[in-house]
Coordinates of C-alpha atoms and ligand atoms in Angstrom, one line a residue:
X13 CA -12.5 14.5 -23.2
X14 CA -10.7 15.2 -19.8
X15 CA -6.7 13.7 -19.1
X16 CA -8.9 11.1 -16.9
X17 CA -11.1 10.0 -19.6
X18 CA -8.6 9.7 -22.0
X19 CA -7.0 7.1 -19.3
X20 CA -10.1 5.1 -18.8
X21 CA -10.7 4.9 -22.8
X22 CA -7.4 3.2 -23.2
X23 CA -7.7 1.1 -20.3
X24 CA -10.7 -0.1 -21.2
X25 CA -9.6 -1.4 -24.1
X26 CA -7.7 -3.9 -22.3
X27 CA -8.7 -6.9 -20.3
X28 CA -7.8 -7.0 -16.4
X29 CA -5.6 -9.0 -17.3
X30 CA -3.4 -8.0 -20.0
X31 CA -3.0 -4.7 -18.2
X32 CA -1.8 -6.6 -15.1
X33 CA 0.6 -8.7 -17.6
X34 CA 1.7 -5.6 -19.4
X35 CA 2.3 -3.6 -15.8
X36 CA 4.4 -6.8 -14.2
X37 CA 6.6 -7.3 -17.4
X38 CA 7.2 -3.2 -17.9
X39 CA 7.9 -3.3 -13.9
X40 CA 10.6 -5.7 -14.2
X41 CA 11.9 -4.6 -18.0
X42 CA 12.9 -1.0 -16.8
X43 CA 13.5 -1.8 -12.9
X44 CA 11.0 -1.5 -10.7
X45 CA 9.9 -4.8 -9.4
X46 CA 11.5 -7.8 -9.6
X47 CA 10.4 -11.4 -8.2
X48 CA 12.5 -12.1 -5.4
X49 CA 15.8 -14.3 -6.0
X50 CA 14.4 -14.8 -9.3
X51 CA 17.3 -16.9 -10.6
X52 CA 16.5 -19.8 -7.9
X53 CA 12.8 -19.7 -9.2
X54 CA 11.9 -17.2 -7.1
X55 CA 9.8 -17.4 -4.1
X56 CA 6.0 -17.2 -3.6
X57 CA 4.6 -13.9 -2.9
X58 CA 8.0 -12.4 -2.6
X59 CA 9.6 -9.1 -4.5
X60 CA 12.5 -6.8 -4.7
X61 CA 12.2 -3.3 -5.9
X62 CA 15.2 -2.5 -8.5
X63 CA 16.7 1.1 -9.1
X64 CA 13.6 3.0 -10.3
X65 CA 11.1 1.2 -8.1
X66 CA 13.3 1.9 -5.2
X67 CA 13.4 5.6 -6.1
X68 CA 9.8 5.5 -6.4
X69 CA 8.9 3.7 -3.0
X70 CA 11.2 5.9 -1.1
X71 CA 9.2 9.0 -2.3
X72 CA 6.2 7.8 -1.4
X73 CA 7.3 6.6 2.2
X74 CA 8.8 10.5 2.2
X75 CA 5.1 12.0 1.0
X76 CA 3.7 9.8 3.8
X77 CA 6.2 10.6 6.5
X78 CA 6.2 14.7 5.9
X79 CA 2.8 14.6 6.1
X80 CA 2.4 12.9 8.9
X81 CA 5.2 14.3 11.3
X82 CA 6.3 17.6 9.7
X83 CA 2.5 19.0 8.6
X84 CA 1.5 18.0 12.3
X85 CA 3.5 19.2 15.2
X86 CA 1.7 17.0 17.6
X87 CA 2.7 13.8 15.8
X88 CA 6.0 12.1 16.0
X89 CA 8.0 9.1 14.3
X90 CA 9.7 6.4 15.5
X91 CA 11.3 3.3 14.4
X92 CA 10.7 0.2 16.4
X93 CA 11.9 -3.1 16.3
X94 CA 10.4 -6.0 13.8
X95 CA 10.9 -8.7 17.0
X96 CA 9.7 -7.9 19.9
X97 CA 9.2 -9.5 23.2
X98 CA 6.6 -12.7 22.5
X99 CA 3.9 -11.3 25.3
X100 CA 3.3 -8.6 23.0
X101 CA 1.8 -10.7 20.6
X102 CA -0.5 -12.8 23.2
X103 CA -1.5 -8.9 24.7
X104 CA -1.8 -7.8 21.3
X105 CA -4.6 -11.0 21.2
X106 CA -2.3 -11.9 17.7
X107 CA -1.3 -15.3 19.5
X108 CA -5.3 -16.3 20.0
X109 CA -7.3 -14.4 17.3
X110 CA -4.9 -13.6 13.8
X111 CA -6.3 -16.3 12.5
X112 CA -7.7 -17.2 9.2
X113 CA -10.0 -20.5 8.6
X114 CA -9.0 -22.8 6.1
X115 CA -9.7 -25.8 4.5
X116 CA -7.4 -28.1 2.8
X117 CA -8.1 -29.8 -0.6
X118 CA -7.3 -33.5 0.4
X119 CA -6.2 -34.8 -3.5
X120 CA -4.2 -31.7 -4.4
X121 CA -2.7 -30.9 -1.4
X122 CA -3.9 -27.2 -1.5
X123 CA -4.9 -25.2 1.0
X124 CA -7.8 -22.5 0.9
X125 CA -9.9 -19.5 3.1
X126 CA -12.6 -21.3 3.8
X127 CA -15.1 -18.0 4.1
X128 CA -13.1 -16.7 0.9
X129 CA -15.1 -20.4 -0.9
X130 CA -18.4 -19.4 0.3
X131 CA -18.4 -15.9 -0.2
X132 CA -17.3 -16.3 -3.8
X133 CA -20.1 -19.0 -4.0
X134 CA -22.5 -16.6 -2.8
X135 CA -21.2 -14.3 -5.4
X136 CA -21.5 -16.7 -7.9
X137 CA -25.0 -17.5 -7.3
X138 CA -25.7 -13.6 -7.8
X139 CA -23.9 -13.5 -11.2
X140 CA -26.3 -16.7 -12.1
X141 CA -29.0 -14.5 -11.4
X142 CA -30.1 -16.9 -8.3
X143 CA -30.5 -14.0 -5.5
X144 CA -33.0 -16.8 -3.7
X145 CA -30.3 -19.4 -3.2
X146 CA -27.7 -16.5 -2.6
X147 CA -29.8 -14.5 0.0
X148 CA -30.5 -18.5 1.9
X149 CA -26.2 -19.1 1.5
X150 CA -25.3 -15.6 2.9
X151 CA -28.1 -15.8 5.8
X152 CA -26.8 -19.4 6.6
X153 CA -22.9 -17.6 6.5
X154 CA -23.9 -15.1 8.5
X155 CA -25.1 -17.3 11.4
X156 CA -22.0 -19.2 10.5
X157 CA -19.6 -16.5 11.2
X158 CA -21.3 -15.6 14.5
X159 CA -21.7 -19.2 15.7
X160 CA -20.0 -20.6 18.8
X161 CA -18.1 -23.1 16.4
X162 CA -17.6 -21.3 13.0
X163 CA -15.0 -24.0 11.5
X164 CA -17.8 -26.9 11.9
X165 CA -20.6 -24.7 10.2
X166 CA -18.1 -23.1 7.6
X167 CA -17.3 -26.7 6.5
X168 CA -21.2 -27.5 6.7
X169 CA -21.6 -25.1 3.8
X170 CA -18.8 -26.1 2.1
X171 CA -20.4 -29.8 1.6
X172 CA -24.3 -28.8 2.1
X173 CA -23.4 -26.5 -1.2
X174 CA -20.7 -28.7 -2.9
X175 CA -18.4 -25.5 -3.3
X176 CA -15.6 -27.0 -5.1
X177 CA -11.8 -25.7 -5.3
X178 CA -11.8 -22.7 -7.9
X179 CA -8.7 -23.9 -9.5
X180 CA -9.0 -27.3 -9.9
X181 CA -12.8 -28.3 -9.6
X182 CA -12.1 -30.4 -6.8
X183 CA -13.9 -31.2 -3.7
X184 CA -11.9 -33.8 -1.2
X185 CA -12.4 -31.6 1.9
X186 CA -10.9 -31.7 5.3
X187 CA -12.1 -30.1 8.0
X188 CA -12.1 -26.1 8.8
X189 CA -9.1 -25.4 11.2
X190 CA -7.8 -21.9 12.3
X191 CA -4.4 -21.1 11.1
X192 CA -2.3 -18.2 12.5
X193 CA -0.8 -15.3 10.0
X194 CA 2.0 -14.4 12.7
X195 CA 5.7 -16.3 11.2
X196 CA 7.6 -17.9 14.3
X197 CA 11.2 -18.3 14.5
X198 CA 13.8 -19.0 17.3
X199 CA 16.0 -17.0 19.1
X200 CA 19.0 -18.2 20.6
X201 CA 20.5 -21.7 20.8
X202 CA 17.6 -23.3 22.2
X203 CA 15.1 -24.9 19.5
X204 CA 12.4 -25.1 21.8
X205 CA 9.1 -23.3 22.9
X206 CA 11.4 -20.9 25.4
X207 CA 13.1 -19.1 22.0
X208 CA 9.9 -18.6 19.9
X209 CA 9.9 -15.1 18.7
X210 CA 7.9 -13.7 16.0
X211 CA 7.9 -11.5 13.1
X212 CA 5.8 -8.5 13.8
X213 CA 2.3 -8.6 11.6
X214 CA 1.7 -5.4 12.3
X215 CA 4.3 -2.3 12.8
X216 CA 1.1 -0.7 15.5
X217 CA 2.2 -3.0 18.2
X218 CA 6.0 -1.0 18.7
X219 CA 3.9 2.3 18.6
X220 CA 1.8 1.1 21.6
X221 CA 4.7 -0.7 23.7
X222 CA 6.7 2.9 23.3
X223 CA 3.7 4.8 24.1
X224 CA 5.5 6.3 27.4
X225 CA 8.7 6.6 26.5
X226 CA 7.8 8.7 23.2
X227 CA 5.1 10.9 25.5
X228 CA 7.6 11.3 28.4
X229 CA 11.1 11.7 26.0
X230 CA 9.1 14.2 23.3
X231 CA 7.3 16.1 25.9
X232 CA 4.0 15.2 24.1
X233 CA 0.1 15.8 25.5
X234 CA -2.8 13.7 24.1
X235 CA -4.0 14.3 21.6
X236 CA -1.0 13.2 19.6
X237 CA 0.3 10.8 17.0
X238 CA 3.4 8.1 16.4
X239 CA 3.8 7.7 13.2
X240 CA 6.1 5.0 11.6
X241 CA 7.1 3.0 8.8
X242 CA 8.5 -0.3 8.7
X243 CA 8.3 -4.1 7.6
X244 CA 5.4 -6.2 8.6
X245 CA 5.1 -10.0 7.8
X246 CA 2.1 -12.6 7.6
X247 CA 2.2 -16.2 6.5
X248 CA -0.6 -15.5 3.6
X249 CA -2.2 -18.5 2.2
X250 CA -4.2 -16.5 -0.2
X251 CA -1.3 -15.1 -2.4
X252 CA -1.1 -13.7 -6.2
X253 CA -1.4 -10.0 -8.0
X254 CA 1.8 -9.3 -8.2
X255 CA 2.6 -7.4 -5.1
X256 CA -0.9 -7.3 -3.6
X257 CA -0.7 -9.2 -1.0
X258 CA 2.5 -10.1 -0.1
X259 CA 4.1 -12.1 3.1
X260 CA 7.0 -9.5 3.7
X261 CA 5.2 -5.8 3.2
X262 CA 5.9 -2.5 4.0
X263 CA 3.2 -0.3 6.5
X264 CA 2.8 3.4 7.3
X265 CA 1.4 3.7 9.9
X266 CA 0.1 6.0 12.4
X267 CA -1.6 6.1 16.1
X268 CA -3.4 8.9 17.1
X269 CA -4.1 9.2 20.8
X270 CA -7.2 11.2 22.5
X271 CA -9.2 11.2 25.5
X272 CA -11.8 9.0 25.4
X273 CA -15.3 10.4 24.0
X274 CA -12.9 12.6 21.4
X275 CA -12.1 9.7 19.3
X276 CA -15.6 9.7 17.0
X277 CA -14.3 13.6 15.8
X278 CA -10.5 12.2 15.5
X279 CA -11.8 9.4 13.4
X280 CA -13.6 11.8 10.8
X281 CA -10.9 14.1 10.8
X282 CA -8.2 11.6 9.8
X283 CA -11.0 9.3 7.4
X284 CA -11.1 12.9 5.5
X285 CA -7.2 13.5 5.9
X286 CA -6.5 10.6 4.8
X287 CA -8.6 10.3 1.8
X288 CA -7.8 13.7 0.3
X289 CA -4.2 12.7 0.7
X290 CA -4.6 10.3 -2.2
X291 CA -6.1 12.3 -4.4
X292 CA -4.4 15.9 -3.7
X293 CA -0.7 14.8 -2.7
X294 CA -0.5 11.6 -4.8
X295 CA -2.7 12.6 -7.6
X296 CA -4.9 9.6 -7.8
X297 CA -8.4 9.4 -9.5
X298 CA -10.7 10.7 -7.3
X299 CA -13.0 8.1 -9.2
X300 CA -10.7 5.1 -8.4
X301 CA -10.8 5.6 -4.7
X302 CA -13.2 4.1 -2.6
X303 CA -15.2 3.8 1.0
X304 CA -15.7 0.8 2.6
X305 CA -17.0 0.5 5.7
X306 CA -16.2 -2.8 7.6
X307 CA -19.3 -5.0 9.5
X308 CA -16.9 -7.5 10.3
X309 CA -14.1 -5.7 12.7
X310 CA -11.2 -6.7 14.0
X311 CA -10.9 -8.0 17.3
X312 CA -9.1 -4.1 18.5
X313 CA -12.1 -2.3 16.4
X314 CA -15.3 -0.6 16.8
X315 CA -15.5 1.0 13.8
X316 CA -13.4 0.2 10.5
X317 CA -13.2 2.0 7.0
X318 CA -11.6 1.1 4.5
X319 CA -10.0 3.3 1.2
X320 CA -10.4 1.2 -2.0
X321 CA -8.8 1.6 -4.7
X322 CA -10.1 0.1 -8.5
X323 CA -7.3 -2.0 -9.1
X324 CA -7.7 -4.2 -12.5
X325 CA -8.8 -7.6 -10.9
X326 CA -11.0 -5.6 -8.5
X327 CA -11.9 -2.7 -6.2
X328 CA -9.5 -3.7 -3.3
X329 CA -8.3 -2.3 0.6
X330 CA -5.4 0.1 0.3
X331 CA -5.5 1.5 4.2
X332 CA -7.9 0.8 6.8
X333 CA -8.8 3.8 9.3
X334 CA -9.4 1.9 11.9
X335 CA -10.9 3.3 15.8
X336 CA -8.9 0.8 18.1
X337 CA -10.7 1.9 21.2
X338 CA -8.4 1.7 24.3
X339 CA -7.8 -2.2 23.7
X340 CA -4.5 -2.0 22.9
X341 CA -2.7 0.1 26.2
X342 CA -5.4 -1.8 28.0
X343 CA -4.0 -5.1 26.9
X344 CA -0.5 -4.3 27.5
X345 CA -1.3 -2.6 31.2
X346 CA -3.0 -5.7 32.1
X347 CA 0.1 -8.3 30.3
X348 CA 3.1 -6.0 31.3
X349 CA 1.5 -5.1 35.0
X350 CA 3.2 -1.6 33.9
X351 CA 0.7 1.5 34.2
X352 CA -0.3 2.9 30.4
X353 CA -2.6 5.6 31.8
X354 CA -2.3 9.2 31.0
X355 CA -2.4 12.2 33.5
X356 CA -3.8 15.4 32.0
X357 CA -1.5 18.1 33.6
X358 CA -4.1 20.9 33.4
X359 CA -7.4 18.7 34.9
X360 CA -5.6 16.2 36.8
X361 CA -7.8 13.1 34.8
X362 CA -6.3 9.7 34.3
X363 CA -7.5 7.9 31.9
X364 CA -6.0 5.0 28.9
X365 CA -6.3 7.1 25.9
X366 CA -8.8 5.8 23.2
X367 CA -6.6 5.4 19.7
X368 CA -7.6 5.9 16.2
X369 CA -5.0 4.4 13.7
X370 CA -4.3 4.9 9.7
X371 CA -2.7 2.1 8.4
X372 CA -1.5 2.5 5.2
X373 CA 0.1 -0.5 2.5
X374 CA 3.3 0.8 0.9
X375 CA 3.2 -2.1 -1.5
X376 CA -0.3 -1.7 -2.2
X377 CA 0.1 1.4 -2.8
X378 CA 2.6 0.9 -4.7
X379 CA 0.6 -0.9 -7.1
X380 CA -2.1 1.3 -7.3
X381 CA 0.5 4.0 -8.6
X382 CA 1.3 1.8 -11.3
X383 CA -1.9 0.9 -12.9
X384 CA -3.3 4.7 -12.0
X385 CA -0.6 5.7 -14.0
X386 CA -0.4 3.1 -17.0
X387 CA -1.3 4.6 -20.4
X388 CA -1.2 3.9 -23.9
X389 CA -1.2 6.7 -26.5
X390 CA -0.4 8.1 -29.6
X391 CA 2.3 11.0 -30.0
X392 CA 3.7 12.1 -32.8
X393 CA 1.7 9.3 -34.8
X394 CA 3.3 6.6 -32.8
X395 CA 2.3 4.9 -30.1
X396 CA 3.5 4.8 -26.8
X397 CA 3.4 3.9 -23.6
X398 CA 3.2 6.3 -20.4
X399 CA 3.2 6.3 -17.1
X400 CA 1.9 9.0 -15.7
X401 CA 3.2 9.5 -12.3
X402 CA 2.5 12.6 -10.3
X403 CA 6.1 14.3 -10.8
X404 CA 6.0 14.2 -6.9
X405 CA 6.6 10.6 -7.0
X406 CA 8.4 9.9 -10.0
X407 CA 11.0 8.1 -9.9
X408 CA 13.5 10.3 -12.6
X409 CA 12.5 13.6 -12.4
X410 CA 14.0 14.9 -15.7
X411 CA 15.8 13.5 -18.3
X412 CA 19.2 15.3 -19.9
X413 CA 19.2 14.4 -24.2
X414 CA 21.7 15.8 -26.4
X415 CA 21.4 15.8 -29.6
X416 CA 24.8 15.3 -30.2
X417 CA 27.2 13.1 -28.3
X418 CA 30.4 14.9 -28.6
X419 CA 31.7 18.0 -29.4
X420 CA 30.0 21.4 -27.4
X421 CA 27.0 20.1 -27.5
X422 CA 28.3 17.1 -25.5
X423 CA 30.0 19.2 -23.1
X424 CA 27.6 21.5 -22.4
X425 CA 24.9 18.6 -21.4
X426 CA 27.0 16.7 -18.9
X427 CA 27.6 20.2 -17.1
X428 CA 24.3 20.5 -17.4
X429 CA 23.2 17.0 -15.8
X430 CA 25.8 18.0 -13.6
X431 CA 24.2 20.7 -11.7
X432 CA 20.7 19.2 -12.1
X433 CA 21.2 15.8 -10.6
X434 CA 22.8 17.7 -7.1
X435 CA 19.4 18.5 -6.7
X436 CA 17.0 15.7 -8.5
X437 CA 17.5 12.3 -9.9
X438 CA 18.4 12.8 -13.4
X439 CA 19.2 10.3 -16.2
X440 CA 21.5 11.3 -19.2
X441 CA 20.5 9.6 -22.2
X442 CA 22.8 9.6 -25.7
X443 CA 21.8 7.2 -27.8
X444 CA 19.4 6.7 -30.3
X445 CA 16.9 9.0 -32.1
X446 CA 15.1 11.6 -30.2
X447 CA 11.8 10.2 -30.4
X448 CA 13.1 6.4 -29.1
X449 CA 14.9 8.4 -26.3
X450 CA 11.7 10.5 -25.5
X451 CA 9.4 7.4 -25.4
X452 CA 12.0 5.2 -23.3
X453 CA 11.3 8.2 -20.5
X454 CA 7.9 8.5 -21.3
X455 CA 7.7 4.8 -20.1
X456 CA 9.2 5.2 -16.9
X457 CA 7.2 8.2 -16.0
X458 CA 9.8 11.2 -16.4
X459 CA 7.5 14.5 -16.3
X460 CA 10.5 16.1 -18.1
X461 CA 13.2 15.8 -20.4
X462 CA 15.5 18.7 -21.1
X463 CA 16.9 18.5 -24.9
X464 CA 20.2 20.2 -25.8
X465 CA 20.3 21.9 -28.9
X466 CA 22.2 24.1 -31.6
X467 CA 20.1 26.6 -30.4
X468 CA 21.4 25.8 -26.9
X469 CA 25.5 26.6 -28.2
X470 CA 23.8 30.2 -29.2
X471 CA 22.2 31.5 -26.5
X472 CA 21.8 29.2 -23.5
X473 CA 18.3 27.9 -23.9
X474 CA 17.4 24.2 -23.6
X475 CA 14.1 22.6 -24.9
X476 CA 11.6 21.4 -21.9
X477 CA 9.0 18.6 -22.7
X478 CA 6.6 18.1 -20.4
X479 CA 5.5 14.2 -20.5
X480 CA 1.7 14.0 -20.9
X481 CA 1.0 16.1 -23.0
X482 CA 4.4 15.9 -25.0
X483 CA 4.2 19.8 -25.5
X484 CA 7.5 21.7 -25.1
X485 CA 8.9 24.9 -24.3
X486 CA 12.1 27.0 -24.2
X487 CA 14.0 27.9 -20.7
X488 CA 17.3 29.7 -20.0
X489 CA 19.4 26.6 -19.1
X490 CA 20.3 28.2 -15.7
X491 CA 16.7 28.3 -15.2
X492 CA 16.6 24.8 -15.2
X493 CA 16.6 23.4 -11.6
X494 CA 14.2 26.5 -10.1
X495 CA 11.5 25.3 -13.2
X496 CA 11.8 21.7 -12.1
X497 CA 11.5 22.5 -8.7
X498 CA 8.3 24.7 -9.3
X499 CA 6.6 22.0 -11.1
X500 CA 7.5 19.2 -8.0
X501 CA 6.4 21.1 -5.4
Ligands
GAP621 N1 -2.5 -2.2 12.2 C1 -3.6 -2.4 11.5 C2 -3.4 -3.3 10.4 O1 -2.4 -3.9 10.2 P1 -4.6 -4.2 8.2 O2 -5.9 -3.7 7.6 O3 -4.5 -5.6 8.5 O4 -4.5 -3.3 9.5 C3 -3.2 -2.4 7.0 O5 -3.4 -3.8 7.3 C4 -2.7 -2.3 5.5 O6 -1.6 -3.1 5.3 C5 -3.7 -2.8 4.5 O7 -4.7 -1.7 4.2 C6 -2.8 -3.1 3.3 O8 -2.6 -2.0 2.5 C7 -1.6 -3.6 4.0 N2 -1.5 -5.0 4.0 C8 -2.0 -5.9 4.8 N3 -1.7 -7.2 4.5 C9 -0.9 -7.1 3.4 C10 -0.3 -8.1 2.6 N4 -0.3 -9.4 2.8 N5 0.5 -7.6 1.5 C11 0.6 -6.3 1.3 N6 0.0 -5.4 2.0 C12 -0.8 -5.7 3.1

């Protein structure tokens, strides 16, 4: 049975929802995700990452980032600002078309997606085994979505089909209206329309407004990429697995210029890029990870794929690859009356350059990490719980455990965590039995821990365990930090 197996057969045994319950109350237990001001009663769809998860998120926006800017020389980062001027947003077509359609529950007050209803109902009937009424539903949805007035003929299904409320059975429908993701707030003294500003639902737009200044400033020629990483924020109605979808979110995310007619080859390249990234740099499942391609597109896109990952409660979007056409520079030409074409130095050609974008979730992918990782086994004849993280992410990269507190042995191990943690986050961990202290990083996903030893006061040598496997070996102390760095690179 292969590492991977061995995952799935422990998995399995638990339902979607246990894991998820056992993954949000080990997140917050040893420090990785907390609900946000938690001691008020929180606040929907809102987190904070605590010491470890911190640790952990920074890596990952690190993997991201190198990959992006330092493994490509033609690609460059910056870091824009979350408010921007409010034109952006109507160039951006964010003011007119970021809009979901929902439908409010008249008795309970609650608000839903209307297409999420129907599309579920659809599903529904499929899982009844009624593909006739399904295939009639999704042709009449279909029309629906491509009608001149979608909200009237979402809401005709809605009745025609007596699709009640999931949670609470219940039917008392308004009508379908369009509500808008983007947050508003006011800038200034002035509470009226003149201050509205709002909360950037994308990071993509402060690539695109800087698109000159980074070409002219960094010297660049298309094809090249801005790269960035930032806070994103949309009013979600649809909220709930943990931090899934989120209205405050972290994106990585990347814009790739090219000369229009190169963008089909740009898209492959990065789709492949992208995907391998996952699997070779994070160490995901390769059978986890998904394609999706989109039929419905955004208003910016011609072509759309998704990555997937399996997630417990479903096989779910983790970044979109998207082929954003020359919308975007186009739109902002035509709003800011400010000339976003390109001159090619060696032709002479001007042209707006076509744009293919990754778009990456930090939270999501944060989440993914966690229930790739979870695992339950038996060491030792006990049982324990594991996460195994790629050591490139973890968020402690070894653990320091003497056997004894005091004395040489003592000594010896706080020089020892000493010189390991000017290099790597370290823990230093004294108390309790071996095996409690082993299993305590075994939880948090520490590939290593680094016990010191009589044998260690005779000759310098310092046990290594290495976490999934729980199989350990004997290295020269001073050896130490040049092993650990072998293993995370
Ligand atoms: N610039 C393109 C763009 O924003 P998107 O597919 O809407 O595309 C990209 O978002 C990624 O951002 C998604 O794949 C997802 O990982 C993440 N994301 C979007 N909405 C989110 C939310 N409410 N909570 C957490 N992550 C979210």
């Amino acid at each position: 049975m292969s590492a991977s197996d061995h995952d799935r057969v422990r998995q399995a045994n638990l339902s979607p929802d246990k894991i998820m319950h056992k993954l949000v109350s080990l997140a917050k237990r040893r420090g990785f995700v907390f609900p946000s001001s938690e001691i008020y009663g929180g606040l929907s769809s809102c987190f904070d990452y605590g010491p470890l998860g911190s640790e952990m998120k920074k890596n990952v926006k690190d993997l991201w980032w190198n990959s992006m800017t330092r493994k490509h020389d033609n690609i460059v980062g910056i870091d824009a600002s979350i408010m921007m001027n409010p034109t952006v947003w109507e160039a951006s077509g964010h003011v007119s078309s970021f809009n979901d359609p929902m439908i409010d529950d008249k008795t309970t007050k609650r608000r839903y997606r209307a297409d999420h209803l129907i599309e579920n109902h659809i599903e529904k009937l499929r899982k009844e085994k009624r593909e006739e009424d399904a295939r009639r539903v999704g042709t009449y949805y279909e029309r629906a979505s491509e009608s001149e007035d979608p909200n009237k003929a979402f809401y005709d299904i809605i009745v025609a089909e007596e699709i009640k409320a999931p949670d609470t059975g219940s039917a008392d429908w308004t009508e379908v209206r369009q509500f808008n993701l983007m947050f508003q707030c006011n800038m200034g003294a002035l509470a009226d329309s003149s201050g509205i500003v709002y909360l950037r639902p994308e990071t993509a737009q402060g690539i695109f407004v800087n698109f000159h200044n980074v070409r002219e400033s960094s010297r660049m020629r298309v094809p090249f990429g801005i790269a960035q990483i930032g806070k994103a924020f949309r009013n979600e109605i649809v909220k709930g697995n943990f931090i899934f979808r989120m209205v405050e979110f972290e994106q990585m995310e990347m814009q790739y210029f090219v000369k229009p007619g190169d963008q089909q080859e740009a898209f492959e390249a990065w789709r492949e890029e992208r995907f391998s990234w996952y699997t070779d740099r994070l160490g995901i499942d390769r059978e986890k990870l998904h394609w999706y391609r989109h039929d419905k597109l955004a208003h910016y896109a011609d072509l759309a794929y998704d990555i997937k990952f399996s997630f417990p409660f479903g096989v779910e979007e983790i970044e979109g690859i998207h082929s954003r056409t020359d919308f975007d520079l186009r739109q902002h030409q035509e709003f800011s009356g400010k000339n976003m074409e390109y001159i090619d130095q060696a032709t002479g050609e001007r042209y707006i350059p076509y744009v293919v974008e990754t778009s990456a979730g930090c939270d999501r992918l944060f989440l993914a990490l966690l229930c790739d990782a979870y695992t339950e086994d038996v060491v030792d004849g006990e049982e324990r719980v594991m996460m195994k993280f790629s050591p490139k992410i973890a968020p402690v990269k070894a653990a320091v455990l003497p056997l004894m507190k005091k004395g040489e042995m003592g000594e010896k191990a706080a020089r020892f965590r000493e010189s390991l943690s000017e290099s790597f986050p370290v823990q230093y961990d004294e108390s309790g039995s071996i095996g409690k202290r082993y299993r305590r990083q075994d939880e948090i996903g520490t590939p290593y821990c680094f016990t010191i030893d009589h044998q260690t006061i005779e000759d310098g040598t310092v046990t290594a365990r290495w976490r999934d496997t729980a199989t350990q070996e004997r290295i020269d102390m001073t050896k130490a930090g040049e092993f650990l760095g072998a293993k995370l690179a």
